[in-house]
Short mmCIF file of C-alpha atoms (C1' of nucleotides) in Angstrom, two decimals:
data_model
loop_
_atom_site.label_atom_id
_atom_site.label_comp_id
_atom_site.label_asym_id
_atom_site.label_seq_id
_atom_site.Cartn_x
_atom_site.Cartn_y
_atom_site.Cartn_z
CA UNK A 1 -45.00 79.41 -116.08
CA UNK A 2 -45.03 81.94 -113.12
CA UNK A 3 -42.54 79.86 -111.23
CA UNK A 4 -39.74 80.67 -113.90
CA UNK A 5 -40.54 85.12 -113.14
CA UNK A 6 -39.98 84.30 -110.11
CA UNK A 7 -37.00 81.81 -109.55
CA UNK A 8 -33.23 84.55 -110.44
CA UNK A 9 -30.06 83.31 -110.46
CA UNK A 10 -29.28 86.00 -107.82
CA UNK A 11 -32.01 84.29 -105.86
CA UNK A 12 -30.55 80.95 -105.67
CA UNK A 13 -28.22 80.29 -102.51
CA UNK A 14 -25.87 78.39 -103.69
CA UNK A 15 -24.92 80.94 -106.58
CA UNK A 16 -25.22 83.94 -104.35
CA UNK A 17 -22.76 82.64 -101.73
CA UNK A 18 -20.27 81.48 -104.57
CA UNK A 19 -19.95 84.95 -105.84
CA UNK A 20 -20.09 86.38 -102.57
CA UNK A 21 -17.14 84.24 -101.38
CA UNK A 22 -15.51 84.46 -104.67
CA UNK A 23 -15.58 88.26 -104.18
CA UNK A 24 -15.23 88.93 -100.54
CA UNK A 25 -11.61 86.53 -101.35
CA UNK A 26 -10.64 88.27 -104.26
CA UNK A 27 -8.52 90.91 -102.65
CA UNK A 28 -7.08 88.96 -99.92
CA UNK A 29 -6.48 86.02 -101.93
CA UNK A 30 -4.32 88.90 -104.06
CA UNK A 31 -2.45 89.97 -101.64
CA UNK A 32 -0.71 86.81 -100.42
CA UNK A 33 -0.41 85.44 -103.94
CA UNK A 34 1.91 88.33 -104.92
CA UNK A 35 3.45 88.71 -101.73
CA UNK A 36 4.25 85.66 -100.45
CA UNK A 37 3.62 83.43 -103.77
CA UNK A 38 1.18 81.28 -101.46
CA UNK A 39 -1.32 79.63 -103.03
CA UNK A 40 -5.17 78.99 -101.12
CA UNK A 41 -4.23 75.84 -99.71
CA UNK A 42 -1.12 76.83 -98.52
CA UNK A 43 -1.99 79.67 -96.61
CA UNK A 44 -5.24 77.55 -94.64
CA UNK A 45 -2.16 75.52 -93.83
CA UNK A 46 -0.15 77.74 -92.85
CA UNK A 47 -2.51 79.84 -90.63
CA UNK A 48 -3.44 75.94 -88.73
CA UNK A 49 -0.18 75.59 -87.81
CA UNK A 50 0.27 79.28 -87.10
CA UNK A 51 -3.11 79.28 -84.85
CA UNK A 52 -3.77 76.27 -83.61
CA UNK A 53 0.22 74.51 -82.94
CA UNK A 54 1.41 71.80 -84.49
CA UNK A 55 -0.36 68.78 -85.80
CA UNK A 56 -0.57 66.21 -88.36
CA UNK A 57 -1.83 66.25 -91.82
CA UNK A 58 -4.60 64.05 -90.88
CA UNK A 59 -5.94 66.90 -88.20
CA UNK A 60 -5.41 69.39 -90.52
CA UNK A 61 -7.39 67.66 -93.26
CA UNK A 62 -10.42 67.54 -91.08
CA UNK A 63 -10.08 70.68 -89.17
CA UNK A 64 -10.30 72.55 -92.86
CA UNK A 65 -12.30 69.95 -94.38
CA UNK A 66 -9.39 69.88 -97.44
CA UNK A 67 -8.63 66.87 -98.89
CA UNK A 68 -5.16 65.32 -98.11
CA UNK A 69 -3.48 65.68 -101.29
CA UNK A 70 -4.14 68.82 -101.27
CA UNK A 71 -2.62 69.19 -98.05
CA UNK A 72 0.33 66.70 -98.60
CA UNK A 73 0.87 69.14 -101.76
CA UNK A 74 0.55 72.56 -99.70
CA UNK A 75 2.48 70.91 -96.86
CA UNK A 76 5.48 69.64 -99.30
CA UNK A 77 5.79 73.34 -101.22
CA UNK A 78 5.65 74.80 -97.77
CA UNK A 79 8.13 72.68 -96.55
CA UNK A 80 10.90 73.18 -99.82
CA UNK A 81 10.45 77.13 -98.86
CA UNK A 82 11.20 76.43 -94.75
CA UNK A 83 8.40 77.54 -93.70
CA UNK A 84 6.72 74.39 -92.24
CA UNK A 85 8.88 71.56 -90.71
CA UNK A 86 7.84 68.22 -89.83
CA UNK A 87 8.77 65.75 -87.26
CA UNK A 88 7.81 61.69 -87.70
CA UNK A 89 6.11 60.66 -84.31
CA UNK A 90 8.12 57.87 -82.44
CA UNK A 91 4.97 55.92 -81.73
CA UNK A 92 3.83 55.54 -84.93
CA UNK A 93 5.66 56.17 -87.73
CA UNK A 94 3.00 56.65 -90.40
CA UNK A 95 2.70 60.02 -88.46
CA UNK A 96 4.57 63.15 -88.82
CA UNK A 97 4.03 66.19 -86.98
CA UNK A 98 3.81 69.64 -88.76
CA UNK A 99 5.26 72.95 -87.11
CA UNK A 100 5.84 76.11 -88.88
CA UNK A 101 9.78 77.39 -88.70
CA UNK A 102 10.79 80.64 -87.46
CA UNK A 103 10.74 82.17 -90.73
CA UNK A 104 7.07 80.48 -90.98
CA UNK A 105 5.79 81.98 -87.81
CA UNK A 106 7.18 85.78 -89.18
CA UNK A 107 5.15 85.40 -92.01
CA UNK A 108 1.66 83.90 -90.06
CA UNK A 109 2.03 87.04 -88.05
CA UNK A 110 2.03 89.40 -90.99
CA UNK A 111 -0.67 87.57 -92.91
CA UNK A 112 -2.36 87.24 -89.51
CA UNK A 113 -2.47 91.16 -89.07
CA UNK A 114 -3.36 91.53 -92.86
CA UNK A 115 -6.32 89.30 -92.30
CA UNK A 116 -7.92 90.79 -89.23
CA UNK A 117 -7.35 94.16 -91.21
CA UNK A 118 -9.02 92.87 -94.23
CA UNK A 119 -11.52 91.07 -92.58
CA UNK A 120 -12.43 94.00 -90.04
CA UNK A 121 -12.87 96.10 -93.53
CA UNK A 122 -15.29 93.55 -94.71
CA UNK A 123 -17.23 93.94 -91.93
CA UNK A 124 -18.19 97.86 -91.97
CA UNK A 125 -20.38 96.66 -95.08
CA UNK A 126 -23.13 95.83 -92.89
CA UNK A 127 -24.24 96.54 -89.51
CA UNK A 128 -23.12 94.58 -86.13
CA UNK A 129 -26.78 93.11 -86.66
CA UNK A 130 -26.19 91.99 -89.73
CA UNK A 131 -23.20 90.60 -89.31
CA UNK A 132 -24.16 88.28 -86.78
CA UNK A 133 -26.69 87.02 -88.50
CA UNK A 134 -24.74 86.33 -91.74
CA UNK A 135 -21.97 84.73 -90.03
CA UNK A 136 -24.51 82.46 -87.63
CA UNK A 137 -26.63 81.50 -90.64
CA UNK A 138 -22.64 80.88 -92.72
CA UNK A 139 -22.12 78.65 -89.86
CA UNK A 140 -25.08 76.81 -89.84
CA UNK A 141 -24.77 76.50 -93.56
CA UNK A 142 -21.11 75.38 -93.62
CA UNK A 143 -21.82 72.59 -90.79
CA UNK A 144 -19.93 74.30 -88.25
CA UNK B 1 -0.68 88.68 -77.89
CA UNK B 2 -4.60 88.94 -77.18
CA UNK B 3 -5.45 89.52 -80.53
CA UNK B 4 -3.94 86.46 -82.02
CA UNK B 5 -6.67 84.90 -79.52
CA UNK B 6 -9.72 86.15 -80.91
CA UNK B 7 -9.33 85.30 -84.31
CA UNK B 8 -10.43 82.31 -85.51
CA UNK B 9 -10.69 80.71 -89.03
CA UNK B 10 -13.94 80.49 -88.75
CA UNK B 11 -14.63 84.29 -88.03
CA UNK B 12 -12.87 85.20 -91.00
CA UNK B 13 -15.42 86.03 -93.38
CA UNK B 14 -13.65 84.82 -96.59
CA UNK B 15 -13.07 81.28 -95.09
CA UNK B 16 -16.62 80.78 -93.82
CA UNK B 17 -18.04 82.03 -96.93
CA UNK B 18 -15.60 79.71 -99.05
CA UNK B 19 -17.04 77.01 -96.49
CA UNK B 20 -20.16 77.73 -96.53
CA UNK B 21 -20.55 77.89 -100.49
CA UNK B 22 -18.75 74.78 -100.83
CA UNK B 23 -21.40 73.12 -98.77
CA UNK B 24 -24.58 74.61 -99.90
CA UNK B 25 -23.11 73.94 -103.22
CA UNK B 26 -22.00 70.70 -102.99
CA UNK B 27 -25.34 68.56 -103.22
CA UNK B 28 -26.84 70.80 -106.34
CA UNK B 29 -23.64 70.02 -108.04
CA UNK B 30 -23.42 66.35 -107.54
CA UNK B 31 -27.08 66.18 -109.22
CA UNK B 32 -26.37 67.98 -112.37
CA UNK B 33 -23.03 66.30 -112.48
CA UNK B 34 -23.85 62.34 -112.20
CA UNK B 35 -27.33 63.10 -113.99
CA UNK B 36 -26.38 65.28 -116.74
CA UNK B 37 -22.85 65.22 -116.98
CA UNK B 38 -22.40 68.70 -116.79
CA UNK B 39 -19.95 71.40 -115.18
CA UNK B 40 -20.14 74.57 -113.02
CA UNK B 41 -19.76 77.07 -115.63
CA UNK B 42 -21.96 74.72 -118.32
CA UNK B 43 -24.92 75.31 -115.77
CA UNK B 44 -24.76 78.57 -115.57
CA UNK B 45 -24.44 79.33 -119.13
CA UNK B 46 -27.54 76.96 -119.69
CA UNK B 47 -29.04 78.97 -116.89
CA UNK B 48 -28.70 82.05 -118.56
CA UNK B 49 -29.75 81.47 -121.39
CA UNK B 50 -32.53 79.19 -120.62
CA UNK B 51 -33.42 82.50 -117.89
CA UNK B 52 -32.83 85.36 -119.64
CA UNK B 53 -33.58 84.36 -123.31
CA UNK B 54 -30.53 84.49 -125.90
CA UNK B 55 -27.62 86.46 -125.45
CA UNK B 56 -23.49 86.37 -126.44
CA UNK B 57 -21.00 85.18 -124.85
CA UNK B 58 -19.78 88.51 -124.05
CA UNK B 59 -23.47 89.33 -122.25
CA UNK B 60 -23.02 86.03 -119.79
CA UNK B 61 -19.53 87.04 -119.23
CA UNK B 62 -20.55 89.74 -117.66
CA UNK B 63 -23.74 88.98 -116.22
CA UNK B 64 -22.26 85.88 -114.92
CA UNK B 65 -19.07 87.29 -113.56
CA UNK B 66 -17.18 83.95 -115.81
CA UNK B 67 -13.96 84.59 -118.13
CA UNK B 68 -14.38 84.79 -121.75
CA UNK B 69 -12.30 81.18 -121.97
CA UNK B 70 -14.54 79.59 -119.71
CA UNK B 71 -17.69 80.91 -120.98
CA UNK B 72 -16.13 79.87 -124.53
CA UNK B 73 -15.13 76.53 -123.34
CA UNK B 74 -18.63 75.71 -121.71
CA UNK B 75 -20.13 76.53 -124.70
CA UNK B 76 -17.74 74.45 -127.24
CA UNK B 77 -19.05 71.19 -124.95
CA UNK B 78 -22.78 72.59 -125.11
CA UNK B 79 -22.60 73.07 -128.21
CA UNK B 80 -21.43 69.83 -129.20
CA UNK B 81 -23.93 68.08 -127.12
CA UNK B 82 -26.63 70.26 -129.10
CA UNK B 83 -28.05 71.48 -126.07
CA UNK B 84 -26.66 75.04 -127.16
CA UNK B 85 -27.08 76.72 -130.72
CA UNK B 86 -25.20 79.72 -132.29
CA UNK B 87 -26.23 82.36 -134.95
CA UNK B 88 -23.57 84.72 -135.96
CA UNK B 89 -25.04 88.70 -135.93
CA UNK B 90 -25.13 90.36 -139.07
CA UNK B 91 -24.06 93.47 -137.96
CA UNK B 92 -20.95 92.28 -135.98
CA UNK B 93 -20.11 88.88 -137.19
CA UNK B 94 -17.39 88.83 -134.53
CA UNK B 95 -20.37 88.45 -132.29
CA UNK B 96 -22.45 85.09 -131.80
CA UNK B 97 -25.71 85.16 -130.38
CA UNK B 98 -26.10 82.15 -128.13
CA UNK B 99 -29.67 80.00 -127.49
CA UNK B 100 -30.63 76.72 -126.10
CA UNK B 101 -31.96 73.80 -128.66
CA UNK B 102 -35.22 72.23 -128.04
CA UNK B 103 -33.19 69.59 -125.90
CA UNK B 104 -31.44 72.62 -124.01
CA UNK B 105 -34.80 74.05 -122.86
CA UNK B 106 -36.11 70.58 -121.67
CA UNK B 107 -33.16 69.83 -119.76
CA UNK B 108 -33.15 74.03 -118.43
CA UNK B 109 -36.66 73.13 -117.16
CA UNK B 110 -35.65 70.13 -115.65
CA UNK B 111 -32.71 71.92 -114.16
CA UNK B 112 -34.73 74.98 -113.28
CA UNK B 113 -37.40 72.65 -110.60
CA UNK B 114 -34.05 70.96 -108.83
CA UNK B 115 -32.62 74.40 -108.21
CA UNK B 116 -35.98 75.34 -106.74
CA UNK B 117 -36.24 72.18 -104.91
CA UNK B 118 -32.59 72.88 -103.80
CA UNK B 119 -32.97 76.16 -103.05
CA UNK B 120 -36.43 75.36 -100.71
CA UNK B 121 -34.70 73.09 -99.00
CA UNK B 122 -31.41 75.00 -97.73
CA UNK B 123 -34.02 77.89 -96.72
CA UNK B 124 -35.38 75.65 -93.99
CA UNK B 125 -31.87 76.21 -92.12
CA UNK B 126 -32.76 79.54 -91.08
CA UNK B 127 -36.39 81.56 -90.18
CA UNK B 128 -37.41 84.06 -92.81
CA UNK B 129 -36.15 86.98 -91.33
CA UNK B 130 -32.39 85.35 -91.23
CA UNK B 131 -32.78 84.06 -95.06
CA UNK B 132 -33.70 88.07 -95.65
CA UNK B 133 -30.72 89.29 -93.74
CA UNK B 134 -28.35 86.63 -95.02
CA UNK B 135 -29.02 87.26 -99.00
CA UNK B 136 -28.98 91.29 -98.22
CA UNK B 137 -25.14 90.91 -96.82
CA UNK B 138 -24.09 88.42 -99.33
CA UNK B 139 -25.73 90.40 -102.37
CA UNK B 140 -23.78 93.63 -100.86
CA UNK B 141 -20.46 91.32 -100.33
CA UNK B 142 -20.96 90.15 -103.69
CA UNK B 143 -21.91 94.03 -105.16
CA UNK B 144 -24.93 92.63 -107.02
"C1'" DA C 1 4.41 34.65 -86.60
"C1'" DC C 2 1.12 35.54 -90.50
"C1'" DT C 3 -2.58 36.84 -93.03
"C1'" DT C 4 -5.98 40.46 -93.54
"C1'" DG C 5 -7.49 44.98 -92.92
"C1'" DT C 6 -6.83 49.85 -91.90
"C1'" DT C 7 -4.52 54.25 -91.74
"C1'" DA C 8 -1.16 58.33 -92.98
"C1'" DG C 9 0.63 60.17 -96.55
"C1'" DT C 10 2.53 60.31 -101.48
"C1'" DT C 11 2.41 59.86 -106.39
"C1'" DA C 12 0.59 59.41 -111.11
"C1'" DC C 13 -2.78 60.56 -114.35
"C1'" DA C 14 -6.93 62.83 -116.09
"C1'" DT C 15 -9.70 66.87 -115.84
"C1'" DT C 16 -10.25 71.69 -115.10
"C1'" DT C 17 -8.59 76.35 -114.60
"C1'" DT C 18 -5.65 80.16 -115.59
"C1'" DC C 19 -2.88 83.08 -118.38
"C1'" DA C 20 -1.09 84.68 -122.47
"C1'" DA C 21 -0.98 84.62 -127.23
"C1'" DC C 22 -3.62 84.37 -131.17
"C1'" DT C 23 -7.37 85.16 -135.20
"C1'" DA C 24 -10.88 87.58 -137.31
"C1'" DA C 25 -13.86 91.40 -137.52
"C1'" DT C 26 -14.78 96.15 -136.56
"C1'" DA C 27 -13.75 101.03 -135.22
"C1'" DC C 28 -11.07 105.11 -135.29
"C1'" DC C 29 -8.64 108.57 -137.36
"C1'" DC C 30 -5.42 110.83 -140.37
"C1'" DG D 1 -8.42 104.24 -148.31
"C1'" DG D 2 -4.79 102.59 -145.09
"C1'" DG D 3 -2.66 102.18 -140.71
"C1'" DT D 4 -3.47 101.43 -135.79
"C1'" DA D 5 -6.14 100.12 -131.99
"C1'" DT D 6 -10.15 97.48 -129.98
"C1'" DT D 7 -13.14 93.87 -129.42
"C1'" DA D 8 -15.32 88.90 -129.54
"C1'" DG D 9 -14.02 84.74 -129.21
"C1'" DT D 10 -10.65 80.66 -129.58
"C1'" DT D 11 -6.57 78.04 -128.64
"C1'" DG D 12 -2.24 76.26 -126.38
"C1'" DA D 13 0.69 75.72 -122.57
"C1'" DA D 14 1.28 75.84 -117.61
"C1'" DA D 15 -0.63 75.50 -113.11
"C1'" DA D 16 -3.90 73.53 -110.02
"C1'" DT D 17 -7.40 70.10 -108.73
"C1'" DG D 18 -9.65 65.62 -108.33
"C1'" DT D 19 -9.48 60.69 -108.39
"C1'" DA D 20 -7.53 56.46 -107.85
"C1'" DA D 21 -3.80 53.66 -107.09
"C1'" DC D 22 0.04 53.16 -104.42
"C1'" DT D 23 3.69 52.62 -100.27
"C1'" DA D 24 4.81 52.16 -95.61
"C1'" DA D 25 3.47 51.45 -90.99
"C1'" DC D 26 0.47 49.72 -87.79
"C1'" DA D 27 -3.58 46.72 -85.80
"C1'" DA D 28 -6.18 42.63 -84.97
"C1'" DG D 29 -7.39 37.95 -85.13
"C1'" DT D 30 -5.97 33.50 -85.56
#
DNA sequence: ACTTGTTAGTTACATTTTCAACTAATACCC
DNA sequence: GGGTATTAGTTGAAAATGTAACTAACAAGT
């Protein structure tokens, strides 16, 4: 069976970009867990809000593809430590807007600044080439 | 604040990656999960074994990148379903060395040609040349 | 107005993951 | 040989995730 030589587990895509992700996270994932106790989730949340202004749940469910309990989760432990606020709409009351706090945009900035950091350090692994071909083929792969 | 405007989620390598596995994983894993009833980690430990030929758990921790209570627990529900066998080493008896039953191999086999399918199938996304570039940067991202 | 259906978001429960403590076997070293 | 430290692997409790059922508000058709 020459198709088993040839087929490694190194090979296969969707194993390859798990550990890739899983290690290319690892550090930054680190660094707001101990520092700001935020868990994955959260800080997607958080950097929506931070980036894009306020929304709903519902937007930010499909903007980050999460699913909304994890989001009504993230949203309510982010809310008990003030750092996201929310607003019911007056038009429909199933609705409630989501806005980050003062104290929540302080800490977007900082995590903001430790992301393009991290991420620009990422990026000196592989030539300006490279990198736009990983992150156009990511994209295409990811549906974006 | 210019800088805040150039960065977005989906230019951060660790969140595209993240996305990006998620969806090339997605379909692979909703095949060996409805038709065999099996889990992440079980998949790869059947994968290494049925790959690489018999080895401990120790050896797939490591080759795998998987903690030793994963590996342990994936094997326990192998194991049970006697697609897995252990022999304890002679030498070291607080070493097993792991194997797939005649069942295990079949099903490996079976396992093996989806993955290939699989595999095949997310390559179309991108020319040759981009599939060559994109498993370069993520084998470097993910120091294989 | 009233039934039926849909939508936003929460909650409860089962499964999975993580972390720390544990057991049993071996190694080291005096 | 006897004490201490490591190592392979397991187990239990806590945290996180996934799934399904739920509530509350709205929409649409009659």
């Amino acid at each position: 069976m020459t198709k088993l030589d040839r087929f490694d587990l190194q090979d296969f895509l969707p194993y390859l970009l798990n550990q890739a992700a899983e290690d290319a996270s690892a550090g930054f994932q680190a660094f707001y867990k101990e520092r700001y106790g935020m868990l994955r989730t959260e800080w997607r949340v958080l950097f929506h809000l931070g980036r894009y202004g306020e929304m709903t749940a519902k937007e930010i469910c499909e903007r980050a593809r999460l699913h909304k309990t994890k989001v009504s989760r993230a949203v309510a432990s982010l809310g008990k430590r003030r750092i996201v606020s929310r607003r019911t709409l007056e038009n429909d009351r199933r609705q409630e807007m989501l806005y980050l706090t003062k104290q929540g945009e302080i800490m977007f900035k900082e995590l903001l600044n430790a992301a393009q950091r991290y991420d620009a350090e990422l990026a000196t692994s592989f030539s300006a080439e490279e990198g736009a071909v990983l992150r156009r083929c990511l994209k295409r792969l990811a549906g974006l």
